[in-house]
C-alpha positions as a printed Julia matrix, in Angstrom:
207×3 Matrix{Float64}:
 -117.89   11.84  -48.15
 -117.8    11.03  -51.9
 -118.69    7.68  -53.36
 -114.99    6.93  -53.79
 -114.13    7.55  -50.15
 -113.72    4.39  -48.08
 -116.25    3.84  -45.37
 -114.9     4.75  -41.94
 -113.85    1.83  -39.81
 -116.04    1.2   -36.77
 -114.38    2.23  -33.54
 -113.69   -0.59  -31.15
 -114.74   -0.22  -27.54
 -111.85    0.07  -25.08
 -110.86   -3.13  -23.35
 -112.2    -3.28  -19.79
 -109.58   -3.3   -17.03
 -108.33   -6.71  -16.05
 -109.62   -7.82  -12.66
 -106.66   -8.44  -10.36
 -107.94   -9.65   -7.01
 -104.89  -11.7    -5.97
 -101.22  -11.25   -6.86
  -98.83  -14.18   -6.64
  -95.48  -12.79   -5.53
  -92.09  -14.47   -5.93
  -89.16  -13.12   -3.92
  -86.16  -14.08   -1.86
  -85.59  -15.51    1.61
  -82.73  -12.99    1.94
  -83.04   -9.2     2.09
  -80.11   -8.49   -0.22
  -77.09   -6.28    0.33
  -78.85   -2.92   -0.09
  -81.71   -1.56    2.02
  -83.29   -0.2    -1.17
  -84.78   -3.64   -1.81
  -86.6    -3.92    1.52
  -87.95   -0.4     1.21
  -89.19   -1.0    -2.34
  -90.86   -4.27   -1.36
  -92.5    -2.53    1.6
  -93.91    0.19   -0.68
  -95.24   -2.38   -3.14
  -96.88   -4.41   -0.37
  -98.6    -1.31    1.02
  -99.8    -0.28   -2.45
 -101.24   -3.76   -3.05
 -103.02   -3.77    0.32
 -104.42   -0.28   -0.2
 -106.0    -1.45   -3.46
 -107.71   -4.31   -1.65
 -105.67   -6.89   -3.56
 -104.68  -10.11   -1.77
 -101.17  -11.55   -1.86
 -100.21  -15.21   -2.11
  -96.52  -16.01   -1.64
  -94.16  -18.7    -0.4
  -95.1   -18.42    3.26
  -91.69  -17.55    4.74
  -91.01  -15.13    7.58
  -87.44  -14.27    6.62
  -85.87  -12.1     3.93
  -87.9   -10.09    1.45
  -90.63  -12.69    1.84
  -91.1   -11.53    5.41
  -90.9    -7.86    4.48
  -93.6    -8.35    1.88
  -95.95  -10.21    4.21
  -95.45   -8.0     7.25
  -95.83   -4.77    5.29
  -99.06   -5.88    3.61
 -100.52   -7.16    6.87
  -99.66   -3.95    8.71
 -101.44   -2.03    5.94
 -104.58   -4.1     6.44
 -104.04   -6.49    3.55
 -104.75  -10.21    3.24
 -101.72  -12.47    2.81
 -101.82  -16.21    2.19
  -98.68  -18.32    2.43
  -98.03  -21.68    0.8
  -95.02  -23.62    2.02
  -93.89  -27.27    1.78
  -93.38  -29.13    5.02
  -89.67  -29.58    4.27
  -89.15  -25.8     4.27
  -91.26  -24.86    7.27
  -88.17  -24.78    9.48
  -85.64  -23.6     6.89
  -87.7   -20.66    5.63
  -89.39  -20.22    9.02
  -93.08  -20.36    8.16
  -94.75  -17.06    9.0
  -97.08  -17.51   12.01
  -99.04  -14.28   11.57
 -100.47  -14.62    8.08
 -104.13  -14.47    7.13
 -103.66  -18.16    6.29
 -100.7   -20.52    5.89
 -101.09  -23.72    3.89
  -98.46  -26.4     4.52
  -98.25  -28.73    1.51
  -96.32  -31.88    0.71
  -93.8   -30.61   -1.82
  -92.66  -27.8    -4.11
  -94.9   -28.94   -6.95
  -98.0   -28.54   -4.82
  -96.73  -25.19   -3.6
  -96.21  -23.8    -7.09
  -99.49  -25.16   -8.41
 -101.44  -23.66   -5.52
  -99.76  -20.27   -5.96
 -100.36  -20.34   -9.71
 -104.03  -21.22   -9.37
 -104.72  -18.53   -6.78
 -103.07  -15.61   -8.55
 -104.65  -13.35  -11.16
 -101.19  -11.94  -11.88
  -97.59  -12.87  -11.07
  -94.87  -10.49   -9.89
  -91.21  -11.41   -9.46
  -89.49   -9.21   -6.9
  -85.72   -9.3    -6.33
  -84.61  -12.74   -5.26
  -82.29  -15.63   -6.0
  -82.35  -18.93   -7.86
  -85.75  -19.97   -6.49
  -87.31  -16.71   -7.62
  -85.86  -17.19  -11.1
  -87.16  -20.76  -11.27
  -90.68  -19.69  -10.32
  -90.61  -16.72  -12.7
  -89.52  -18.74  -15.71
  -91.93  -21.6   -15.1
  -94.87  -19.2   -14.81
  -93.78  -17.18  -17.84
  -93.25  -20.35  -19.88
  -96.78  -21.51  -19.02
  -98.06  -18.17  -20.32
  -96.09  -18.57  -23.56
  -97.53  -22.06  -24.08
 -101.07  -20.8   -23.52
 -101.53  -22.72  -20.27
 -102.74  -19.51  -18.62
 -103.5   -15.97  -19.76
 -102.34  -13.97  -16.75
  -99.75  -11.19  -16.68
  -96.22  -11.87  -15.49
  -94.25   -8.89  -14.19
  -90.79   -7.92  -12.99
  -90.53   -5.4   -10.18
  -87.29   -3.88  -11.41
  -86.08   -2.29   -8.19
  -82.74   -0.49   -8.52
  -82.29   -2.04  -11.98
  -82.1    -5.48  -10.37
  -83.54   -7.27  -13.4
  -81.54   -5.35  -16.05
  -78.97   -8.14  -16.6
  -81.82  -10.6   -17.19
  -83.5    -8.2   -19.62
  -80.21   -7.93  -21.53
  -80.13  -11.73  -21.76
  -83.72  -11.84  -23.03
  -82.88   -9.25  -25.68
  -79.91  -11.41  -26.69
  -82.25  -14.41  -27.02
  -84.44  -12.36  -29.36
  -81.45  -11.27  -31.43
  -80.24  -14.86  -31.74
  -83.68  -16.18  -32.74
  -84.52  -18.17  -29.62
  -87.28  -15.92  -28.28
  -89.9   -14.02  -30.25
  -90.1   -10.28  -29.77
  -93.83  -10.45  -28.97
  -93.19  -12.89  -26.13
  -90.25  -10.84  -24.86
  -92.55   -7.84  -24.6
  -95.31   -9.79  -22.89
  -93.39   -9.26  -19.65
  -94.55   -6.3   -17.58
  -91.52   -4.37  -16.33
  -91.89   -1.53  -13.84
  -89.78   -0.09  -11.05
  -92.5     1.67   -9.02
  -95.59    0.18   -7.33
  -98.41    2.2    -8.86
  -97.25    1.93  -12.52
  -96.74   -1.79  -11.95
 -100.23   -2.34  -10.58
 -101.78   -0.21  -13.32
  -99.89   -2.16  -16.0
 -101.27   -5.45  -14.65
 -104.84   -4.21  -15.17
 -104.1    -3.08  -18.77
 -102.18   -6.19  -19.86
 -103.46   -8.23  -22.8
 -102.23  -11.78  -23.46
 -100.06  -12.52  -26.5
 -100.86  -15.37  -28.84
  -99.5   -18.69  -27.53
  -96.06  -19.62  -28.79
  -97.32  -22.25  -31.24
 -100.29  -20.23  -32.57
 -100.36  -20.0   -36.34
């Protein structure tokens, strides 16, 4: 190296894997119109259980919620449910979980699920799944937590939403860095690996 050569930059150590001990899962109380959804949720639940990761979810026995819980439990996993008293009958609270917490209302439910999870995964679902996804993702954008938020994009289920998010970026309502903070995977193992590699973006209002 000559005197005019710039000094080499120090190499940075690789970031350690993120510790994901509990995944908060959002999904539907219906199974959908195609069996591909139940099978994909079953495979994800088994993969989570085999990694020794716990699941916290909405506590229901029916729909994809039930498929998720039953599949993880059958694979030896730990599953905690959180359900408001008003929905115990409607969503049929799961009686066979590792634990089932019955809370007063939806706010307590969502707060408990958010506090317990090291990462959030939205599986196929309906309006309730969307509401939970966007609240959690918004909290990440505002810097209220620094945990990954993921879409399990089974059978391209989330593609229309991703098109909308891209449109928001194009129209100047969503920054590209925040759009790409979402983890998007269609298979269990790449999804779980991506959660451990995820790094938080700067909060929305950071200078």
